[in-house]
Amino acid sequence: MQTAYDFTQDAPPPGVAPFFGRIRLRTLIVLRWLAVFGQGSTLLFVSLVLGFELPLAFCGLVVAASAFLNVALIATRDIQKLTSHYEAFVQLGFDVLQLTLLLTLTGGLQNPFAVMLVAPVTIGVAALPPRHALGLAAIGLLGMAGMLNFALPLPWIAGETLDLPPLYVAGLGVAFIIAVAFTAAYAWRIGREAKRMGAALAAAQAILAREQKLSAVGSLAAAAAHELGTPLATIQLTAKEMAREIGDSPLKEDAELLVSQSLRCREILTRLSAQREARDKMHDRIALKDALDEICGPLRGLGASLTIRLEGENPAPVISRLPEWLYGLGNLVENAVEFAASSVVIESDWDDDVLTVTINDDGRGFSPEVLNRIGEPYISSRDGEVGGGLGLGTFIAITMIERLGGSAQFANGGELGGALVRVSWPRNRVEAAPEPD
């Protein structure tokens, strides 16, 4: 149950997911090409089809600036690489300023396309650190203030002028501020959750891979013993022939030493193979009571007493030694021991279809705030204190339980009155296959 990560930290484990939140340069370039196409098409439609008067040359230069930036990036940069946060901030800031200038030339806030300013700000807030995201939002708001003071009239039908009341224009400005703030807050929350979930899943995969590698060590040892047997036999035979032919030579003692040591190596390898063969039966199949004892073993003597009860009427199932099963359940037991006052009770029940394990401690239980958020990574308290250990570890435990088709339910109460965790699995997903006759 010991891992290389500290599951009580609020931030993702260092090095687990270093690229979360980074934007690929190609993504920014593609989005900018879409903006260039949309802006150019709109300008041509308004000017040529609707016949509205607008400074088409200046607007074309503004749109061409975005196209020129894309061409320069494609020619000088590897567009498949991830951008740094600062580089993404600079490019998105350019997009905000470019769109602000285009809107200023075509009516400012009266232009119905002013809402498009929300797009680059939302992308930045979702992907960039807070300081860069706030800077991007500030650029957008300053651009809005500039449009209020310096925007040209909205292009309209020749001979007519569309004059919106100042109060209505002010309302558009307020609506724009609210839209930027709301969309930015929503994008920030979603982006933050995505980064945390991504980092947590990466850590879960790393831990599962580690458990599987440890499980495979015995198999590798048996394979090595089998493969090394033949060359050792050859060495032993050659050494015997050498000892026989050299007679009373001073090298005879060295040849006999080679024979004895090669024989010793073969005995060690034979013993390893025999131990592995005998161990396979225990390793791949383990009784439910023994599995629970194995989980509780390292936790005994750490403060709280551990009691295991088997409540099923039929014979207890034999469990496959699955890393997901052992780690997922073991982490929940470890949490219970950490928060218990003096006692933890682990009960297991089963029927023909479902295996259930209930973990109950006599601690203060889950606070309402944490109980509503269990399953999210990086929760760091159970009943108010920081560093409670209900963070990434519990998320990984639930993830591994669900990999086997199981589910975990969290509540307060039970026999001891503290935290109550009930975990269930379909028996056909965790039960070992019957031994061959």
Short mmCIF file of C-alpha atoms in Angstrom, two decimals:
data_model
loop_
_atom_site.label_atom_id
_atom_site.label_comp_id
_atom_site.label_asym_id
_atom_site.label_seq_id
_atom_site.Cartn_x
_atom_site.Cartn_y
_atom_site.Cartn_z
CA MET A 1 0.00 0.00 0.00
CA GLN A 2 2.99 2.34 0.18
CA THR A 3 3.45 4.42 -2.91
CA ALA A 4 5.85 6.98 -4.25
CA TYR A 5 3.30 9.77 -3.99
CA ASP A 6 2.00 11.89 -1.12
CA PHE A 7 -1.75 11.70 -1.47
CA THR A 8 -2.50 14.47 1.01
CA GLN A 9 -1.17 17.34 -1.08
CA ASP A 10 -3.42 19.88 -2.76
CA ALA A 11 -1.33 19.95 -5.93
CA PRO A 12 -0.71 17.10 -8.35
CA PRO A 13 2.36 14.99 -7.58
CA PRO A 14 5.41 16.62 -9.17
CA GLY A 15 6.36 15.09 -12.46
CA VAL A 16 3.16 13.11 -12.90
CA ALA A 17 1.54 15.32 -15.52
CA PRO A 18 3.90 18.15 -16.51
CA PHE A 19 2.06 19.03 -19.73
CA PHE A 20 -1.48 19.48 -18.44
CA GLY A 21 -2.76 22.95 -19.35
CA ARG A 22 -0.25 23.49 -22.16
CA ILE A 23 -1.65 24.44 -25.58
CA ARG A 24 -0.24 23.02 -28.79
CA LEU A 25 0.90 25.73 -31.21
CA ARG A 26 -1.03 24.06 -34.01
CA THR A 27 -4.27 24.55 -32.05
CA LEU A 28 -3.73 28.30 -31.77
CA ILE A 29 -2.85 28.53 -35.46
CA VAL A 30 -5.94 26.58 -36.56
CA LEU A 31 -8.22 28.72 -34.38
CA ARG A 32 -6.63 31.87 -35.80
CA TRP A 33 -7.16 30.64 -39.39
CA LEU A 34 -10.82 30.08 -38.56
CA ALA A 35 -11.03 33.63 -37.20
CA VAL A 36 -9.34 35.02 -40.34
CA PHE A 37 -11.77 33.16 -42.60
CA GLY A 38 -14.79 34.22 -40.55
CA GLN A 39 -13.72 37.86 -40.31
CA GLY A 40 -12.83 38.13 -43.99
CA SER A 41 -16.07 36.47 -45.11
CA THR A 42 -18.15 38.73 -42.86
CA LEU A 43 -16.44 41.90 -44.11
CA LEU A 44 -16.95 40.93 -47.76
CA PHE A 45 -20.59 39.97 -47.17
CA VAL A 46 -21.39 43.21 -45.33
CA SER A 47 -19.61 45.35 -47.93
CA LEU A 48 -20.46 43.60 -51.20
CA VAL A 49 -23.81 41.92 -50.51
CA LEU A 50 -25.46 44.21 -47.97
CA GLY A 51 -23.83 47.33 -49.43
CA PHE A 52 -22.91 48.82 -46.05
CA GLU A 53 -20.16 51.40 -45.98
CA LEU A 54 -17.15 50.49 -43.84
CA PRO A 55 -13.39 51.15 -43.92
CA LEU A 56 -12.72 47.96 -45.84
CA ALA A 57 -9.01 48.67 -46.49
CA PHE A 58 -8.18 49.24 -42.83
CA CYS A 59 -10.28 46.23 -41.79
CA GLY A 60 -8.50 44.11 -44.40
CA LEU A 61 -5.12 45.14 -42.96
CA VAL A 62 -6.23 44.11 -39.47
CA VAL A 63 -7.38 40.70 -40.72
CA ALA A 64 -4.18 40.32 -42.76
CA ALA A 65 -2.12 40.89 -39.60
CA SER A 66 -3.53 37.66 -38.13
CA ALA A 67 -2.85 35.79 -41.36
CA PHE A 68 0.71 37.15 -41.45
CA LEU A 69 1.31 36.00 -37.86
CA ASN A 70 0.14 32.49 -38.74
CA VAL A 71 2.36 32.31 -41.81
CA ALA A 72 5.35 33.52 -39.78
CA LEU A 73 4.73 30.93 -37.06
CA ILE A 74 4.37 28.10 -39.58
CA ALA A 75 7.60 29.14 -41.32
CA THR A 76 9.71 29.54 -38.18
CA ARG A 77 8.30 27.21 -35.55
CA ASP A 78 7.47 23.55 -35.08
CA ILE A 79 3.70 23.79 -34.86
CA GLN A 80 3.39 20.38 -33.20
CA LYS A 81 5.21 21.53 -30.07
CA LEU A 82 3.48 22.71 -26.92
CA THR A 83 3.67 26.42 -26.24
CA SER A 84 4.86 27.87 -22.97
CA HIS A 85 2.27 29.65 -20.87
CA TYR A 86 3.83 33.03 -21.67
CA GLU A 87 3.86 32.34 -25.42
CA ALA A 88 0.22 31.28 -25.38
CA PHE A 89 -0.63 34.41 -23.39
CA VAL A 90 1.12 36.64 -25.95
CA GLN A 91 -0.64 35.00 -28.89
CA LEU A 92 -4.08 35.09 -27.28
CA GLY A 93 -3.45 38.69 -26.23
CA PHE A 94 -2.70 39.51 -29.86
CA ASP A 95 -5.98 37.87 -30.89
CA VAL A 96 -7.90 39.97 -28.34
CA LEU A 97 -6.26 43.20 -29.52
CA GLN A 98 -6.76 42.32 -33.20
CA LEU A 99 -10.46 41.63 -32.69
CA THR A 100 -10.83 44.75 -30.54
CA LEU A 101 -9.33 46.92 -33.27
CA LEU A 102 -11.54 45.31 -35.93
CA LEU A 103 -14.63 45.94 -33.79
CA THR A 104 -13.53 49.53 -33.15
CA LEU A 105 -13.49 50.10 -36.92
CA THR A 106 -16.95 48.58 -37.33
CA GLY A 107 -19.14 50.00 -34.58
CA GLY A 108 -17.56 48.87 -31.30
CA LEU A 109 -19.98 47.45 -28.76
CA GLN A 110 -22.89 48.15 -31.13
CA ASN A 111 -21.45 45.51 -33.46
CA PRO A 112 -23.27 42.20 -32.76
CA PHE A 113 -19.97 40.36 -33.22
CA ALA A 114 -18.54 42.01 -30.09
CA VAL A 115 -19.50 38.84 -28.24
CA MET A 116 -16.65 37.04 -30.04
CA LEU A 117 -14.19 38.75 -27.69
CA VAL A 118 -15.26 36.19 -25.11
CA ALA A 119 -13.68 33.34 -27.12
CA PRO A 120 -9.92 34.05 -26.71
CA VAL A 121 -10.45 35.09 -23.10
CA THR A 122 -12.23 31.80 -22.37
CA ILE A 123 -9.46 29.77 -24.02
CA GLY A 124 -6.83 31.59 -21.97
CA VAL A 125 -8.65 31.19 -18.67
CA ALA A 126 -9.17 27.47 -19.29
CA ALA A 127 -5.55 26.74 -20.18
CA LEU A 128 -3.29 29.38 -18.60
CA PRO A 129 -2.19 30.06 -15.00
CA PRO A 130 -4.29 32.60 -13.09
CA ARG A 131 -1.89 35.54 -13.57
CA HIS A 132 -1.90 35.12 -17.36
CA ALA A 133 -5.65 34.49 -17.47
CA LEU A 134 -6.35 37.65 -15.45
CA GLY A 135 -4.03 39.60 -17.75
CA LEU A 136 -5.94 38.36 -20.77
CA ALA A 137 -9.27 39.31 -19.20
CA ALA A 138 -7.86 42.76 -18.37
CA ILE A 139 -6.82 43.26 -22.01
CA GLY A 140 -10.37 42.41 -23.09
CA LEU A 141 -11.93 44.84 -20.61
CA LEU A 142 -9.53 47.64 -21.57
CA GLY A 143 -10.38 46.99 -25.20
CA MET A 144 -14.06 47.34 -24.36
CA ALA A 145 -13.38 50.67 -22.64
CA GLY A 146 -11.46 51.82 -25.73
CA MET A 147 -14.37 50.86 -27.99
CA LEU A 148 -16.74 52.95 -25.88
CA ASN A 149 -14.65 56.05 -26.53
CA PHE A 150 -13.09 55.61 -29.97
CA ALA A 151 -15.33 53.27 -32.00
CA LEU A 152 -16.43 54.36 -35.47
CA PRO A 153 -20.16 54.33 -36.28
CA LEU A 154 -21.76 50.97 -36.97
CA PRO A 155 -21.91 50.31 -40.76
CA TRP A 156 -25.49 50.67 -41.91
CA ILE A 157 -27.68 51.21 -44.97
CA ALA A 158 -26.51 54.10 -47.13
CA GLY A 159 -28.27 57.34 -46.23
CA GLU A 160 -29.39 56.01 -42.84
CA THR A 161 -27.75 56.01 -39.41
CA LEU A 162 -28.38 53.57 -36.59
CA ASP A 163 -28.08 55.52 -33.34
CA LEU A 164 -28.54 53.32 -30.28
CA PRO A 165 -29.44 55.09 -27.02
CA PRO A 166 -26.41 55.63 -24.70
CA LEU A 167 -28.18 53.70 -21.95
CA TYR A 168 -28.57 50.73 -24.26
CA VAL A 169 -24.89 50.88 -25.25
CA ALA A 170 -23.95 51.05 -21.57
CA GLY A 171 -26.09 47.95 -21.02
CA LEU A 172 -24.20 46.20 -23.77
CA GLY A 173 -20.96 47.04 -21.97
CA VAL A 174 -22.22 45.68 -18.67
CA ALA A 175 -23.49 42.55 -20.41
CA PHE A 176 -20.08 42.10 -22.00
CA ILE A 177 -18.33 42.38 -18.62
CA ILE A 178 -20.71 39.85 -17.07
CA ALA A 179 -20.29 37.49 -20.02
CA VAL A 180 -16.49 37.63 -19.77
CA ALA A 181 -16.56 37.15 -15.99
CA PHE A 182 -19.08 34.29 -16.03
CA THR A 183 -17.54 32.47 -18.97
CA ALA A 184 -14.04 32.91 -17.56
CA ALA A 185 -15.08 31.58 -14.16
CA TYR A 186 -16.83 28.60 -15.75
CA ALA A 187 -13.89 27.83 -18.03
CA TRP A 188 -11.44 28.17 -15.13
CA ARG A 189 -13.41 25.72 -12.99
CA ILE A 190 -13.75 23.19 -15.80
CA GLY A 191 -10.09 23.53 -16.78
CA ARG A 192 -8.96 23.15 -13.19
CA GLU A 193 -11.05 20.01 -12.73
CA ALA A 194 -9.73 18.56 -15.99
CA LYS A 195 -6.11 19.16 -14.95
CA ARG A 196 -6.63 17.62 -11.52
CA MET A 197 -8.50 14.62 -12.88
CA GLY A 198 -5.86 14.12 -15.56
CA ALA A 199 -3.04 14.24 -13.02
CA ALA A 200 -4.92 11.88 -10.70
CA LEU A 201 -5.55 9.35 -13.47
CA ALA A 202 -1.89 9.51 -14.48
CA ALA A 203 -0.87 8.78 -10.90
CA ALA A 204 -3.38 5.91 -10.71
CA GLN A 205 -1.93 4.37 -13.86
CA ALA A 206 1.61 4.73 -12.51
CA ILE A 207 0.71 3.02 -9.24
CA LEU A 208 -1.13 0.19 -10.99
CA ALA A 209 1.84 -0.35 -13.31
CA ARG A 210 4.14 -0.48 -10.27
CA GLU A 211 1.95 -3.08 -8.55
CA GLN A 212 1.85 -5.18 -11.71
CA LYS A 213 5.63 -5.01 -12.09
CA LEU A 214 6.10 -6.18 -8.51
CA SER A 215 3.70 -9.03 -9.16
CA ALA A 216 5.70 -10.05 -12.24
CA VAL A 217 9.06 -10.22 -10.44
CA GLY A 218 8.45 -13.79 -9.31
CA SER A 219 7.64 -14.89 -12.85
CA LEU A 220 10.82 -13.28 -14.13
CA ALA A 221 12.85 -15.08 -11.47
CA ALA A 222 11.38 -18.43 -12.51
CA ALA A 223 12.09 -17.71 -16.17
CA ALA A 224 15.67 -16.74 -15.34
CA ALA A 225 16.14 -19.93 -13.36
CA HIS A 226 14.92 -21.98 -16.30
CA GLU A 227 17.06 -20.17 -18.87
CA LEU A 228 20.25 -20.26 -16.77
CA GLY A 229 19.99 -23.97 -16.07
CA THR A 230 21.40 -25.07 -19.44
CA PRO A 231 24.55 -22.86 -19.52
CA LEU A 232 25.32 -23.77 -15.90
CA ALA A 233 25.09 -27.45 -16.75
CA THR A 234 27.51 -26.88 -19.63
CA ILE A 235 29.93 -25.04 -17.34
CA GLN A 236 29.75 -27.81 -14.76
CA LEU A 237 30.38 -30.54 -17.35
CA THR A 238 33.31 -28.65 -18.89
CA ALA A 239 34.86 -28.03 -15.48
CA LYS A 240 34.63 -31.74 -14.62
CA GLU A 241 36.37 -32.68 -17.87
CA MET A 242 39.10 -30.11 -17.20
CA ALA A 243 39.65 -31.45 -13.67
CA ARG A 244 39.91 -35.00 -15.02
CA GLU A 245 42.41 -34.15 -17.78
CA ILE A 246 44.81 -31.88 -15.91
CA GLY A 247 45.57 -34.55 -13.31
CA ASP A 248 47.73 -33.27 -10.47
CA SER A 249 48.23 -29.82 -11.99
CA PRO A 250 47.92 -26.77 -9.65
CA LEU A 251 44.89 -25.78 -11.74
CA LYS A 252 42.99 -28.87 -10.61
CA GLU A 253 41.86 -27.12 -7.41
CA ASP A 254 40.45 -24.22 -9.47
CA ALA A 255 38.60 -26.62 -11.78
CA GLU A 256 37.07 -28.44 -8.79
CA LEU A 257 36.04 -25.06 -7.37
CA LEU A 258 34.26 -24.25 -10.66
CA VAL A 259 32.43 -27.59 -10.44
CA SER A 260 31.30 -27.02 -6.85
CA GLN A 261 30.17 -23.44 -7.44
CA SER A 262 28.27 -24.28 -10.63
CA LEU A 263 26.57 -27.10 -8.75
CA ARG A 264 25.65 -24.65 -6.00
CA CYS A 265 24.20 -22.24 -8.59
CA ARG A 266 22.07 -25.01 -10.07
CA GLU A 267 20.76 -25.90 -6.61
CA ILE A 268 19.82 -22.26 -5.98
CA LEU A 269 18.01 -22.00 -9.31
CA THR A 270 16.21 -25.28 -8.69
CA ARG A 271 15.10 -24.02 -5.29
CA LEU A 272 13.86 -20.73 -6.81
CA SER A 273 11.86 -22.60 -9.42
CA ALA A 274 10.34 -24.87 -6.81
CA GLN A 275 9.47 -21.95 -4.56
CA ARG A 276 7.87 -20.09 -7.44
CA GLU A 277 5.81 -23.13 -8.43
CA ALA A 278 4.65 -23.60 -4.87
CA ARG A 279 4.08 -19.88 -4.45
CA ASP A 280 1.99 -19.49 -7.60
CA LYS A 281 -0.94 -21.26 -5.99
CA MET A 282 -0.84 -18.89 -3.00
CA HIS A 283 -0.06 -15.84 -5.08
CA ASP A 284 -2.77 -16.22 -7.69
CA ARG A 285 -5.46 -17.51 -5.34
CA ILE A 286 -5.99 -16.26 -1.80
CA ALA A 287 -8.81 -16.85 0.67
CA LEU A 288 -10.89 -13.77 1.48
CA LYS A 289 -9.88 -13.84 5.16
CA ASP A 290 -6.21 -14.15 4.24
CA ALA A 291 -6.52 -11.27 1.77
CA LEU A 292 -8.04 -9.02 4.42
CA ASP A 293 -5.34 -10.08 6.90
CA GLU A 294 -2.68 -9.24 4.32
CA ILE A 295 -4.17 -5.76 3.85
CA CYS A 296 -4.42 -5.14 7.58
CA GLY A 297 -1.02 -6.59 8.47
CA PRO A 298 1.10 -3.45 7.91
CA LEU A 299 -1.50 -1.32 9.72
CA ARG A 300 -1.69 -3.28 12.96
CA GLY A 301 -0.02 -1.58 15.87
CA LEU A 302 -0.39 1.91 14.40
CA GLY A 303 -2.95 3.00 16.98
CA ALA A 304 -6.41 1.68 16.16
CA SER A 305 -7.30 -1.97 16.61
CA LEU A 306 -8.43 -3.86 13.51
CA THR A 307 -11.20 -6.45 13.66
CA ILE A 308 -12.13 -8.63 10.66
CA ARG A 309 -15.51 -10.37 10.43
CA LEU A 310 -16.86 -12.69 7.76
CA GLU A 311 -20.65 -12.60 7.73
CA GLY A 312 -21.59 -14.73 4.71
CA GLU A 313 -23.39 -18.02 5.19
CA ASN A 314 -21.85 -19.95 2.31
CA PRO A 315 -18.13 -20.74 2.17
CA ALA A 316 -16.09 -17.57 1.73
CA PRO A 317 -14.95 -16.93 -1.83
CA VAL A 318 -11.35 -17.34 -2.91
CA ILE A 319 -10.04 -14.06 -4.34
CA SER A 320 -7.71 -13.52 -7.27
CA ARG A 321 -4.65 -11.56 -6.19
CA LEU A 322 -5.43 -8.45 -8.23
CA PRO A 323 -3.42 -5.25 -7.61
CA GLU A 324 -6.58 -3.17 -8.12
CA TRP A 325 -8.45 -5.13 -5.44
CA LEU A 326 -5.66 -5.13 -2.87
CA TYR A 327 -4.60 -1.50 -3.36
CA GLY A 328 -8.09 -0.05 -3.65
CA LEU A 329 -9.39 -1.71 -0.50
CA GLY A 330 -6.09 -1.29 1.34
CA ASN A 331 -6.08 2.47 0.84
CA LEU A 332 -9.57 2.79 2.31
CA VAL A 333 -8.57 0.69 5.33
CA GLU A 334 -5.48 2.85 5.79
CA ASN A 335 -7.66 5.98 5.83
CA ALA A 336 -9.95 4.42 8.43
CA VAL A 337 -6.99 3.57 10.69
CA GLU A 338 -5.64 7.11 10.36
CA PHE A 339 -8.90 8.77 11.43
CA ALA A 340 -10.17 6.20 13.94
CA ALA A 341 -10.12 6.98 17.65
CA SER A 342 -9.37 3.43 18.78
CA SER A 343 -11.10 0.82 16.63
CA VAL A 344 -11.79 -0.18 13.02
CA VAL A 345 -14.13 -3.03 12.05
CA ILE A 346 -13.95 -4.66 8.62
CA GLU A 347 -16.93 -6.83 7.72
CA SER A 348 -17.34 -8.89 4.58
CA ASP A 349 -20.55 -10.36 3.25
CA TRP A 350 -21.31 -12.16 0.02
CA ASP A 351 -23.97 -13.95 -1.93
CA ASP A 352 -23.94 -15.78 -5.22
CA ASP A 353 -23.41 -12.57 -7.22
CA VAL A 354 -21.85 -9.84 -5.08
CA LEU A 355 -18.95 -9.56 -2.64
CA THR A 356 -19.21 -6.65 -0.17
CA VAL A 357 -16.65 -5.27 2.28
CA THR A 358 -17.68 -2.66 4.87
CA ILE A 359 -15.13 -0.53 6.73
CA ASN A 360 -16.32 1.29 9.86
CA ASP A 361 -14.24 3.35 12.28
CA ASP A 362 -15.03 5.13 15.55
CA GLY A 363 -13.65 8.51 14.50
CA ARG A 364 -15.60 11.72 13.92
CA GLY A 365 -16.71 10.64 10.46
CA PHE A 366 -16.93 12.62 7.26
CA SER A 367 -17.82 16.30 7.41
CA PRO A 368 -20.78 17.25 5.18
CA GLU A 369 -18.48 19.25 2.89
CA VAL A 370 -16.13 16.33 2.29
CA LEU A 371 -18.92 13.74 2.09
CA ASN A 372 -20.41 15.62 -0.87
CA ARG A 373 -17.06 15.72 -2.69
CA ILE A 374 -15.59 12.26 -2.08
CA GLY A 375 -14.32 10.90 -5.37
CA GLU A 376 -12.73 14.18 -6.43
CA PRO A 377 -8.92 14.20 -6.31
CA TYR A 378 -6.94 16.35 -3.88
CA ILE A 379 -9.49 16.73 -1.11
CA SER A 380 -7.22 17.19 1.89
CA SER A 381 -9.45 16.97 4.96
CA ARG A 382 -12.06 14.69 6.46
CA ASP A 383 -13.43 16.63 9.36
CA GLY A 384 -11.80 20.02 9.09
CA GLU A 385 -8.11 19.38 9.66
CA VAL A 386 -5.73 19.79 6.76
CA GLY A 387 -3.63 16.87 5.59
CA GLY A 388 -6.28 14.29 6.36
CA GLY A 389 -5.33 11.99 3.53
CA LEU A 390 -8.66 11.94 1.69
CA GLY A 391 -7.18 13.34 -1.49
CA LEU A 392 -5.62 11.65 -4.44
CA GLY A 393 -5.35 8.32 -2.59
CA THR A 394 -9.11 7.94 -2.19
CA PHE A 395 -9.66 8.94 -5.81
CA ILE A 396 -7.18 6.28 -6.94
CA ALA A 397 -8.78 3.71 -4.65
CA ILE A 398 -12.22 4.39 -6.14
CA THR A 399 -10.77 4.30 -9.65
CA MET A 400 -9.20 0.88 -9.06
CA ILE A 401 -12.38 -0.44 -7.47
CA GLU A 402 -14.37 0.67 -10.50
CA ARG A 403 -11.84 -0.97 -12.85
CA LEU A 404 -13.10 -4.28 -11.48
CA GLY A 405 -16.74 -3.31 -11.91
CA GLY A 406 -17.13 -2.38 -8.24
CA SER A 407 -18.59 0.64 -6.48
CA ALA A 408 -17.88 2.47 -3.22
CA GLN A 409 -20.41 4.22 -0.98
CA PHE A 410 -19.45 6.64 1.80
CA ALA A 411 -21.55 7.60 4.82
CA ASN A 412 -21.43 8.13 8.58
CA GLY A 413 -22.82 5.79 11.20
CA GLY A 414 -22.64 2.03 11.43
CA GLU A 415 -21.77 0.02 14.51
CA LEU A 416 -18.97 2.36 15.64
CA GLY A 417 -20.68 5.60 14.65
CA GLY A 418 -17.83 7.04 12.59
CA ALA A 419 -17.05 6.91 8.90
CA LEU A 420 -18.67 4.05 7.01
CA VAL A 421 -17.39 2.83 3.64
CA ARG A 422 -19.14 0.03 1.78
CA VAL A 423 -17.41 -1.46 -1.27
CA SER A 424 -19.06 -4.02 -3.56
CA TRP A 425 -17.78 -6.06 -6.50
CA PRO A 426 -19.41 -8.60 -8.79
CA ARG A 427 -18.02 -11.95 -7.65
CA ASN A 428 -17.19 -13.04 -11.17
CA ARG A 429 -14.76 -10.07 -11.48
CA VAL A 430 -12.73 -10.72 -8.32
CA GLU A 431 -13.19 -14.43 -7.51
CA ALA A 432 -10.41 -16.81 -8.55
CA ALA A 433 -11.15 -19.55 -11.04
CA PRO A 434 -11.67 -23.01 -9.52
CA GLU A 435 -8.55 -25.12 -9.22
CA PRO A 436 -8.24 -27.80 -11.89
CA ASP A 437 -8.86 -31.33 -10.72
#
